[in-house]
Amino acid sequence: EMYFTAAAVEAQLWERHIARYLVPKGSIAVNGVSLTIADCDPQGSWFKAAVIPHSYAETNLSHLQPGNWVNLESDILGKYVEKLLGYQLSGSEHREAISPAFLAENGYL
């Protein structure tokens, strides 16, 4: 397992772009390598990713050292669900365009 957390200077970006998509058994790409989230903080401040030895040896993950910066890409499925439910977060703004009731009324649930 590999452990990842946000640097203090990046905490706001992490919270806005990564934290809300972290779920156990979900997916995340680290430096382009797709991994399974083995465990994560309920508030999303850190996660552990399961890495099989072959993937570790054959990817750039084997070159990482504690404190290295990495590129993270959250699971697209979480983004689709968020969009489908109509939640668009920008700053403190929260807008609901399509509700679960709307989806049920129109045969989607």
C-alpha positions as a LaTeX table, in Angstrom:
\begin{tabular}{lrrr}
\hline
Residue & $x$ (\AA) & $y$ (\AA) & $z$ (\AA) \\
\hline
Glu1 & 0.00 & 0.00 & 0.00 \\
Met2 & 1.03 & 3.56 & $-0.64$ \\
Tyr3 & $-0.13$ & 6.48 & 1.52 \\
Phe4 & $-1.06$ & 9.87 & 0.01 \\
Thr5 & $-2.03$ & 13.14 & 1.67 \\
Ala6 & $-2.25$ & 16.81 & 0.68 \\
Ala7 & 0.57 & 19.21 & 1.40 \\
Ala8 & $-0.59$ & 22.07 & 3.62 \\
Val9 & $-0.25$ & 24.59 & 0.78 \\
Glu10 & $-2.51$ & 22.49 & $-1.45$ \\
Ala11 & $-5.20$ & 21.58 & 1.10 \\
Gln12 & $-7.90$ & 23.76 & $-0.50$ \\
Leu13 & $-7.28$ & 22.40 & $-3.99$ \\
Trp14 & $-7.22$ & 18.83 & $-2.63$ \\
Glu15 & $-10.53$ & 19.41 & $-0.83$ \\
Arg16 & $-12.20$ & 20.91 & $-3.89$ \\
His17 & $-10.90$ & 18.52 & $-6.56$ \\
Ile18 & $-10.01$ & 15.22 & $-4.88$ \\
Ala19 & $-11.41$ & 14.71 & $-1.38$ \\
Arg20 & $-15.09$ & 14.41 & $-2.26$ \\
Tyr21 & $-14.39$ & 11.61 & $-4.75$ \\
Leu22 & $-12.36$ & 9.41 & $-2.37$ \\
Val23 & $-14.25$ & 6.27 & $-1.38$ \\
Pro24 & $-12.94$ & 2.88 & $-0.23$ \\
Lys25 & $-12.69$ & 0.46 & $-3.17$ \\
Gly26 & $-12.98$ & 3.41 & $-5.57$ \\
Ser27 & $-10.41$ & 4.26 & $-8.20$ \\
Ile28 & $-7.83$ & 7.01 & $-8.45$ \\
Ala29 & $-4.99$ & 7.57 & $-10.89$ \\
Val30 & $-1.62$ & 8.52 & $-9.43$ \\
Asn31 & 0.80 & 9.86 & $-12.06$ \\
Gly32 & $-1.35$ & 8.14 & $-14.68$ \\
Val33 & $-1.41$ & 4.75 & $-12.92$ \\
Ser34 & $-4.94$ & 3.62 & $-12.04$ \\
Leu35 & $-5.14$ & 2.28 & $-8.49$ \\
Thr36 & $-7.78$ & 1.01 & $-6.07$ \\
Ile37 & $-8.34$ & 3.02 & $-2.91$ \\
Ala38 & $-7.75$ & 0.56 & $-0.06$ \\
Asp39 & $-8.66$ & 2.99 & 2.71 \\
Cys40 & $-9.32$ & 6.70 & 3.12 \\
Asp41 & $-10.14$ & 9.32 & 5.70 \\
Pro42 & $-13.93$ & 9.95 & 5.87 \\
Gln43 & $-13.22$ & 13.66 & 5.32 \\
Gly44 & $-10.93$ & 12.83 & 2.41 \\
Ser45 & $-7.70$ & 14.26 & 3.83 \\
Trp46 & $-5.68$ & 11.12 & 2.98 \\
Phe47 & $-5.97$ & 7.78 & 1.21 \\
Lys48 & $-4.06$ & 4.53 & 0.87 \\
Ala49 & $-3.88$ & 2.84 & $-2.50$ \\
Ala50 & $-3.45$ & $-0.87$ & $-3.09$ \\
Val51 & $-0.52$ & $-1.54$ & $-5.41$ \\
Ile52 & 0.37 & $-5.02$ & $-6.64$ \\
Pro53 & 4.12 & $-5.73$ & $-6.86$ \\
His54 & 4.13 & $-6.02$ & $-10.67$ \\
Ser55 & 2.44 & $-2.62$ & $-11.10$ \\
Tyr56 & 4.81 & $-1.07$ & $-8.60$ \\
Ala57 & 7.87 & $-2.44$ & $-10.39$ \\
Glu58 & 6.72 & $-1.61$ & $-13.92$ \\
Thr59 & 5.44 & 1.95 & $-13.37$ \\
Asn60 & 6.75 & 5.29 & $-12.17$ \\
Leu61 & 5.38 & 4.50 & $-8.68$ \\
Ser62 & 8.61 & 2.73 & $-7.78$ \\
His63 & 10.48 & 6.03 & $-8.11$ \\
Leu64 & 8.30 & 7.94 & $-5.62$ \\
Gln65 & 9.78 & 9.12 & $-2.35$ \\
Pro66 & 7.92 & 10.50 & 0.69 \\
Gly67 & 7.09 & 14.15 & 0.03 \\
Asn68 & 7.12 & 13.87 & $-3.78$ \\
Trp69 & 4.38 & 15.72 & $-5.62$ \\
Val70 & 2.12 & 13.56 & $-7.79$ \\
Asn71 & $-0.65$ & 14.14 & $-10.29$ \\
Leu72 & $-4.00$ & 12.79 & $-9.05$ \\
Glu73 & $-7.05$ & 12.12 & $-11.19$ \\
Ser74 & $-10.25$ & 11.15 & $-9.42$ \\
Asp75 & $-12.58$ & 8.43 & $-10.66$ \\
Ile76 & $-14.77$ & 9.66 & $-13.51$ \\
Leu77 & $-17.74$ & 7.67 & $-12.18$ \\
Gly78 & $-17.98$ & 9.94 & $-9.13$ \\
Lys79 & $-17.99$ & 12.97 & $-11.41$ \\
Tyr80 & $-20.77$ & 11.49 & $-13.54$ \\
Val81 & $-22.89$ & 10.76 & $-10.47$ \\
Glu82 & $-22.30$ & 14.27 & $-9.19$ \\
Lys83 & $-23.31$ & 15.77 & $-12.53$ \\
Leu84 & $-26.32$ & 13.49 & $-12.90$ \\
Leu85 & $-27.63$ & 14.54 & $-9.52$ \\
Gly86 & $-27.05$ & 18.14 & $-10.50$ \\
Tyr87 & $-24.62$ & 19.14 & $-7.81$ \\
Gln88 & $-22.24$ & 21.79 & $-9.04$ \\
Leu89 & $-19.92$ & 23.17 & $-6.42$ \\
Ser90 & $-18.01$ & 26.33 & $-7.09$ \\
Gly91 & $-16.69$ & 28.00 & $-4.00$ \\
Ser92 & $-19.52$ & 28.02 & $-1.47$ \\
Glu93 & $-22.21$ & 27.90 & $-4.12$ \\
His94 & $-24.40$ & 24.78 & $-4.19$ \\
Arg95 & $-27.00$ & 24.35 & $-6.89$ \\
Glu96 & $-29.30$ & 21.38 & $-7.51$ \\
Ala97 & $-30.46$ & 21.13 & $-11.13$ \\
Ile98 & $-31.76$ & 17.55 & $-11.20$ \\
Ser99 & $-33.02$ & 15.98 & $-7.99$ \\
Pro100 & $-33.44$ & 12.30 & $-7.11$ \\
Ala101 & $-37.22$ & 12.95 & $-7.11$ \\
Phe102 & $-36.99$ & 14.26 & $-10.68$ \\
Leu103 & $-35.06$ & 11.16 & $-11.75$ \\
Ala104 & $-37.62$ & 8.85 & $-10.10$ \\
Glu105 & $-40.55$ & 10.71 & $-11.66$ \\
Asn106 & $-38.99$ & 10.30 & $-15.08$ \\
Gly107 & $-38.21$ & 6.59 & $-14.78$ \\
Tyr108 & $-34.48$ & 6.79 & $-14.07$ \\
Leu109 & $-34.64$ & 5.43 & $-10.50$ \\
\hline
\end{tabular}
